[in-house]
């Protein structure tokens, strides 16, 4: 909201300069974004009256003007403006004047000069040359009564300053100059000039029939007929100036009056061309399929959720938002109907944005406008219309059907002191509320306030606490250092940081993605098998409506975005929280009852295993490439993998990841159904692991270096084709002999069709290298054979293996 300081001071004029006033408002919650001068600095520019304007003897587009600047002898000034003529008063820069910098950034100094052989003793100025506006079509014409010779800064009040406020939605009562003045009076104690409007005596008896069919849309509707106006009347200069300094250009007298009262008192209103209304007015909800051409030229299609004002032939305006073109005032308007109404905020909120535009009226009505002053504001509009446009007014027609009934709100003094963070007495809480014009009833340690009709924001105790803090001033609240010591949280030695994990993944070729925690419901159903996701009450977008229980959907969306842009290969990872229902989770400072929020790390690989090069042949990344990356993340601990099922992954190429026998995640190729749906020629390989398990690291234990040479023995055993590597290693580990240090599978042999000696159909040969070592002595052949025989016995017992001949 923007307004001139001088207008504010007509209502309340505290003994503060501009900057002090801006600081006061900011510390009271009315943030002042900018305080800017109306005009940049310049001097020696006065009001001049052109006495004559003769054609330049040597130039067709120049005139030689005699200008009275109040110094006795007129000045001769050469001017090229098309509107330079005798009898008008314009800004005149005297010799020695310094005008604001031009496009080159340098100030412009006025000197005596010659233009085509004729001396010029000054310069007649346009609004652009004084940096008052971008208009440079001619000289800036001043009012006919502007005092000749008077400094232009004084005549146009150019030392005024513009305040720009950034108001939060709860400060709708400050969306007017008078509303801000009311706050200033409460904050400073300076007297407030409350406007009073003498009722206009009706000269005619005309009343327009009005029917309110939607009391949940319109609670009060006040109107008046005015006949015989002059629609071509000129808006007074003082009103044009104030509107311009509020950021509103002058349009016509009637429109300017409506806008002026909105900025002055905060109530949007509308002026209809009475002769274009058919029958009376009906306030109702729109009907599906109705259309309306608005004042901005846009034609909108309506439905039952939008409020309208209609006549006997159709819709005439969007209620509380914008009028229609059909009943707009024009240069031919002679009779008007002035309307001021109370529209329920919930009936206006969001409607204009539905049609992709916003208006000052909608901005105010959806936050709440005082329902008790519609009659007074119609009187104010009527007064201005009669003064500027003439005419005769009828009686005020006031329909009150459903206005808000303020509900008392109670403030506990003890709670206010605790929330604000400073000791407060009951009197210290009551005094700021009374200064704001609130009706306060005191009890035992409590204050009960009945909000005035213009305060829609006072609904709960915290609202009153905020008012007390605002009036006290946020800058006056005490600084209280924390009582508890601030102690850094030391990471356990057996845990590495997430940053170290990010660096390791980056070294493996993965790039980090950061995604929203809220996702499409389809992702949860398809990729996580979650039929009951946690829904958002107020999603930022309709498709991001649930909380994710898996990171897989976010990674696949990122891959889709990249492949749509022809990225040839991708390695992506994300570290973040997931959200799932768990009744065992209690409510605490860091948890929400019934909601588990574990951290996960997930990765995705797609495309060729290596970037395009000549050294190795190209091949698509496969399960085992990503499995190696997972093993690298968990090293030096060894993970095991077992077949599993997952909604997002290929049923035959998916494994559960276990660490010390505990499942910590999954790994696998994307399910063919989802791969085909996205149009990928080959499947991405994904993994998702519990972050805490990945971050855990055993503390290294010092071990003496063996003084004796380790021994290696190779054995080849025949087993059934169904025996897995994990089963083989588990059978060897079951020996649990202190001299058996390691076992590595180094060869797998399957016979060709027909079989070979020693291997039957459905069998295979596995070759394992055993490493044995003894700390206190060198192993003997007998000791080595004993360990090997123990391994063979375990393999035979657990897997039915036999030593290959």
Short mmCIF file of C-alpha atoms in Angstrom, two decimals, residues 111-385:
data_model
loop_
_atom_site.label_atom_id
_atom_site.label_comp_id
_atom_site.label_asym_id
_atom_site.label_seq_id
_atom_site.Cartn_x
_atom_site.Cartn_y
_atom_site.Cartn_z
CA UNK A 111 22.36 29.01 -18.33
CA UNK A 112 21.64 31.94 -20.64
CA UNK A 113 21.82 30.58 -24.15
CA UNK A 114 20.90 31.20 -27.77
CA UNK A 115 18.58 29.04 -29.84
CA UNK A 116 18.75 29.81 -33.55
CA UNK A 117 20.01 33.31 -32.80
CA UNK A 118 17.45 34.23 -30.09
CA UNK A 119 18.55 34.53 -26.46
CA UNK A 120 16.76 32.38 -23.88
CA UNK A 121 16.87 33.28 -20.17
CA UNK A 122 15.59 30.10 -18.59
CA UNK A 123 13.65 26.98 -19.47
CA UNK A 124 9.97 26.01 -19.39
CA UNK A 125 9.69 22.45 -18.04
CA UNK A 126 7.69 19.31 -18.68
CA UNK A 127 6.84 16.79 -15.96
CA UNK A 128 9.55 14.45 -17.24
CA UNK A 129 12.26 17.09 -17.07
CA UNK A 130 11.43 17.55 -13.38
CA UNK A 131 11.24 13.75 -12.95
CA UNK A 132 7.63 13.98 -11.77
CA UNK A 133 6.37 11.50 -14.37
CA UNK A 134 7.30 10.05 -17.76
CA UNK A 135 5.03 12.49 -19.60
CA UNK A 136 7.10 14.64 -21.97
CA UNK A 137 4.42 15.50 -24.53
CA UNK A 138 4.41 19.13 -23.49
CA UNK A 139 4.79 21.60 -20.66
CA UNK A 140 3.41 20.70 -17.25
CA UNK A 141 0.34 22.91 -16.97
CA UNK A 142 -0.32 24.18 -13.44
CA UNK A 143 -3.64 25.31 -11.91
CA UNK A 144 -4.74 28.76 -13.06
CA UNK A 145 -4.54 30.05 -9.47
CA UNK A 146 -0.96 28.91 -8.88
CA UNK A 147 0.93 31.94 -7.45
CA UNK A 148 3.33 33.39 -10.04
CA UNK A 149 6.92 33.38 -8.82
CA UNK A 150 6.29 30.84 -6.06
CA UNK A 151 8.71 27.91 -5.76
CA UNK A 152 7.24 24.94 -7.62
CA UNK A 153 8.20 22.56 -4.81
CA UNK A 154 5.95 24.51 -2.46
CA UNK A 155 3.07 24.82 -4.95
CA UNK A 156 3.01 21.10 -5.81
CA UNK A 157 4.10 19.91 -2.34
CA UNK A 158 7.11 18.18 -3.86
CA UNK A 159 8.84 17.88 -0.50
CA UNK A 160 6.17 15.36 0.47
CA UNK A 161 7.26 11.74 0.88
CA UNK A 162 5.66 8.50 -0.25
CA UNK A 163 5.27 5.67 2.27
CA UNK A 164 5.07 2.12 0.92
CA UNK A 165 3.76 -0.39 3.46
CA UNK A 166 3.96 -4.18 3.25
CA UNK A 167 0.95 -5.29 5.27
CA UNK A 168 0.28 -8.82 6.47
CA UNK A 169 -3.24 -10.23 5.81
CA UNK A 170 -4.35 -9.66 9.41
CA UNK A 171 -3.90 -5.87 9.07
CA UNK A 172 -6.80 -5.27 6.67
CA UNK A 173 -7.98 -2.38 8.88
CA UNK A 174 -4.83 -0.51 7.79
CA UNK A 175 -5.61 -0.68 4.05
CA UNK A 176 -6.55 3.01 4.04
CA UNK A 177 -4.91 6.28 4.97
CA UNK A 178 -7.37 6.77 7.84
CA UNK A 179 -6.71 3.21 9.05
CA UNK A 180 -2.96 3.85 9.22
CA UNK A 181 -3.62 7.18 10.95
CA UNK A 182 -5.71 5.36 13.55
CA UNK A 183 -2.71 3.13 14.27
CA UNK A 184 -0.34 6.12 14.47
CA UNK A 185 -2.63 7.82 16.98
CA UNK A 186 -2.69 4.67 19.13
CA UNK A 187 1.12 4.32 18.97
CA UNK A 188 2.01 7.97 19.65
CA UNK A 189 -0.92 9.40 21.56
CA UNK A 190 -1.27 12.18 18.99
CA UNK A 191 -4.89 13.33 18.42
CA UNK A 192 -6.83 11.57 15.68
CA UNK A 193 -9.05 13.64 13.39
CA UNK A 194 -12.07 11.41 12.84
CA UNK A 195 -13.90 12.32 9.63
CA UNK A 196 -17.58 13.20 9.99
CA UNK A 197 -19.98 13.28 7.08
CA UNK A 198 -23.09 15.43 7.24
CA UNK A 199 -25.99 13.55 5.65
CA UNK A 200 -27.00 14.98 2.30
CA UNK A 201 -30.58 16.19 2.24
CA UNK A 202 -32.52 14.25 -0.44
CA UNK A 203 -33.88 16.41 -3.26
CA UNK A 204 -35.58 13.57 -5.12
CA UNK A 205 -37.51 10.52 -3.92
CA UNK A 206 -36.09 7.95 -6.36
CA UNK A 207 -35.07 4.58 -4.89
CA UNK A 208 -33.72 1.66 -6.92
CA UNK A 209 -35.29 -1.71 -5.91
CA UNK A 210 -32.68 -4.06 -4.41
CA UNK A 211 -33.12 -7.69 -3.34
CA UNK A 212 -30.50 -9.72 -1.45
CA UNK A 213 -30.98 -13.42 -2.22
CA UNK A 214 -27.66 -14.60 -0.77
CA UNK A 215 -27.16 -13.43 2.85
CA UNK A 216 -24.04 -15.64 3.03
CA UNK A 217 -22.59 -13.50 0.22
CA UNK A 218 -23.77 -10.00 1.12
CA UNK A 219 -24.59 -8.95 4.66
CA UNK A 220 -25.39 -5.29 4.02
CA UNK A 221 -26.14 -3.35 0.83
CA UNK A 222 -26.44 0.44 0.85
CA UNK A 223 -27.22 2.57 -2.19
CA UNK A 224 -28.47 5.93 -3.41
CA UNK A 225 -29.74 7.39 -6.68
CA UNK A 226 -28.19 10.65 -7.91
CA UNK A 227 -29.66 12.37 -10.99
CA UNK A 228 -28.58 15.21 -13.23
CA UNK A 229 -24.79 14.98 -12.83
CA UNK A 230 -22.20 16.43 -15.20
CA UNK A 231 -20.11 13.41 -16.28
CA UNK A 232 -17.53 15.61 -18.01
CA UNK A 233 -16.67 17.54 -14.85
CA UNK A 234 -12.95 17.68 -14.21
CA UNK A 235 -11.47 15.96 -11.20
CA UNK A 236 -9.99 18.57 -8.80
CA UNK A 237 -6.22 18.83 -8.93
CA UNK A 238 -5.85 17.99 -5.23
CA UNK A 239 -7.68 14.69 -5.74
CA UNK A 240 -5.70 13.84 -8.89
CA UNK A 241 -2.49 14.52 -6.99
CA UNK A 242 -3.41 12.32 -4.01
CA UNK A 243 -4.55 9.49 -6.26
CA UNK A 244 -1.34 9.68 -8.29
CA UNK A 245 0.71 9.48 -5.11
CA UNK A 246 -1.24 6.37 -4.14
CA UNK A 247 -0.28 4.83 -7.49
CA UNK A 248 -3.69 5.38 -9.11
CA UNK A 249 -4.03 7.37 -12.33
CA UNK A 250 -6.96 9.70 -12.86
CA UNK A 251 -9.69 8.26 -15.14
CA UNK A 252 -12.85 10.35 -14.78
CA UNK A 253 -14.48 12.31 -11.99
CA UNK A 254 -16.89 9.53 -10.97
CA UNK A 255 -14.27 6.78 -11.03
CA UNK A 256 -11.75 9.01 -9.26
CA UNK A 257 -14.23 9.76 -6.46
CA UNK A 258 -14.86 6.04 -5.88
CA UNK A 259 -11.11 5.30 -5.83
CA UNK A 260 -10.40 8.28 -3.60
CA UNK A 261 -12.84 7.14 -0.92
CA UNK A 262 -11.36 3.62 -1.08
CA UNK A 263 -7.86 4.94 -0.35
CA UNK A 264 -9.17 7.40 2.22
CA UNK A 265 -11.48 5.14 4.24
CA UNK A 266 -10.70 1.61 3.02
CA UNK A 267 -14.09 0.77 1.50
CA UNK A 268 -14.32 -0.15 -2.19
CA UNK A 269 -17.57 1.01 -3.77
CA UNK A 270 -19.15 1.02 -7.21
CA UNK A 271 -21.02 3.62 -9.25
CA UNK A 272 -23.51 2.27 -11.82
CA UNK A 273 -24.98 4.13 -14.77
CA UNK A 274 -28.58 4.16 -13.53
CA UNK A 275 -30.09 4.35 -17.01
CA UNK A 276 -28.37 1.09 -18.01
CA UNK A 277 -29.90 -0.91 -15.14
CA UNK A 278 -32.99 -2.87 -16.16
CA UNK A 279 -35.51 -3.02 -13.34
CA UNK A 280 -33.82 -3.38 -9.96
CA UNK A 281 -30.68 -5.08 -8.63
CA UNK A 282 -30.45 -8.62 -7.32
CA UNK A 283 -27.55 -9.80 -5.16
CA UNK A 284 -27.11 -13.55 -5.60
CA UNK A 285 -24.75 -16.38 -6.46
CA UNK A 286 -24.09 -16.79 -10.16
CA UNK A 287 -25.64 -19.53 -12.21
CA UNK A 288 -23.49 -22.02 -14.10
CA UNK A 289 -22.77 -20.83 -17.62
CA UNK A 290 -23.53 -17.13 -17.07
CA UNK A 291 -21.00 -14.76 -18.62
CA UNK A 292 -19.95 -11.21 -17.84
CA UNK A 293 -17.81 -8.67 -19.67
CA UNK A 294 -15.76 -6.84 -17.04
CA UNK A 295 -14.47 -3.29 -16.99
CA UNK A 296 -11.00 -4.55 -17.93
CA UNK A 297 -12.42 -5.94 -21.19
CA UNK A 298 -12.17 -9.58 -20.07
CA UNK A 299 -15.22 -11.84 -20.50
CA UNK A 300 -15.53 -14.49 -17.79
CA UNK A 301 -17.72 -17.57 -17.46
CA UNK A 302 -19.26 -17.94 -14.02
CA UNK A 303 -20.49 -20.73 -11.79
CA UNK A 304 -22.42 -21.14 -8.54
CA UNK A 305 -19.41 -20.31 -6.33
CA UNK A 306 -19.08 -16.70 -7.55
CA UNK A 307 -21.20 -13.85 -6.19
CA UNK A 308 -22.75 -11.33 -8.60
CA UNK A 309 -24.97 -8.28 -8.78
CA UNK A 310 -27.56 -8.74 -11.52
CA UNK A 311 -30.55 -6.91 -12.98
CA UNK A 312 -33.58 -8.18 -14.85
CA UNK A 313 -31.55 -8.96 -17.98
CA UNK A 314 -28.42 -10.53 -16.54
CA UNK A 315 -25.24 -10.18 -14.52
CA UNK A 316 -23.92 -6.62 -14.10
CA UNK A 317 -20.83 -7.04 -11.88
CA UNK A 318 -18.69 -9.48 -9.92
CA UNK A 319 -19.61 -8.96 -6.27
CA UNK A 320 -16.85 -7.24 -4.35
CA UNK A 321 -14.34 -7.61 -7.20
CA UNK A 322 -15.07 -5.66 -10.38
CA UNK A 323 -17.95 -4.00 -12.20
CA UNK A 324 -19.25 -4.94 -15.61
CA UNK A 325 -18.95 -3.05 -18.87
CA UNK A 326 -22.73 -3.02 -19.44
CA UNK A 327 -23.49 -0.57 -16.59
CA UNK A 328 -20.19 1.35 -16.57
CA UNK A 329 -20.34 5.15 -16.33
CA UNK A 330 -19.25 7.13 -19.39
CA UNK A 331 -19.22 10.65 -20.80
CA UNK A 332 -22.93 10.25 -21.54
CA UNK A 333 -23.92 9.26 -18.01
CA UNK A 334 -26.45 11.62 -16.41
CA UNK A 335 -27.91 9.50 -13.62
CA UNK A 336 -25.98 7.14 -11.34
CA UNK A 337 -26.54 4.63 -8.57
CA UNK A 338 -23.91 4.64 -5.80
CA UNK A 339 -23.39 1.32 -4.02
CA UNK A 340 -21.44 0.44 -0.86
CA UNK A 341 -21.81 -3.06 0.60
CA UNK A 342 -20.43 -5.54 3.08
CA UNK A 343 -19.32 -8.76 1.38
CA UNK A 344 -18.43 -11.75 3.50
CA UNK A 345 -14.66 -12.35 3.21
CA UNK A 346 -15.02 -16.09 2.64
CA UNK A 347 -17.36 -15.38 -0.28
CA UNK A 348 -14.78 -13.17 -2.02
CA UNK A 349 -11.50 -14.91 -1.16
CA UNK A 350 -9.77 -16.46 -4.17
CA UNK A 351 -12.46 -15.57 -6.72
CA UNK A 352 -10.49 -12.98 -8.65
CA UNK A 353 -7.43 -15.23 -8.84
CA UNK A 354 -9.64 -17.86 -10.43
CA UNK A 355 -9.98 -15.49 -13.40
CA UNK A 356 -6.24 -14.64 -13.42
CA UNK A 357 -6.44 -11.05 -12.21
CA UNK A 358 -6.60 -9.17 -8.92
CA UNK A 359 -8.23 -5.91 -7.87
CA UNK A 360 -7.90 -3.49 -4.98
CA UNK A 361 -11.53 -4.18 -4.11
CA UNK A 362 -11.09 -7.94 -3.94
CA UNK A 363 -7.87 -7.52 -1.94
CA UNK A 364 -9.75 -5.57 0.73
CA UNK A 365 -13.05 -7.45 0.81
CA UNK A 366 -11.44 -10.88 1.14
CA UNK A 367 -9.66 -9.62 4.27
CA UNK A 368 -12.72 -7.93 5.74
CA UNK A 369 -14.18 -4.40 5.50
CA UNK A 370 -16.15 -2.68 8.28
CA UNK A 371 -19.87 -3.54 7.83
CA UNK A 372 -21.03 -0.71 10.12
CA UNK A 373 -20.04 2.27 7.96
CA UNK A 374 -21.63 1.65 4.56
CA UNK A 375 -24.16 4.47 5.06
CA UNK A 376 -21.48 6.98 6.12
CA UNK A 377 -19.33 6.09 3.13
CA UNK A 378 -22.25 6.50 0.72
CA UNK A 379 -22.75 9.96 2.25
CA UNK A 380 -19.05 10.76 1.67
CA UNK A 381 -19.24 9.65 -1.99
CA UNK A 382 -22.46 11.59 -2.46
CA UNK A 383 -20.90 14.73 -0.99
CA UNK A 384 -17.96 14.56 -3.41
CA UNK A 385 -20.17 13.82 -6.45
#
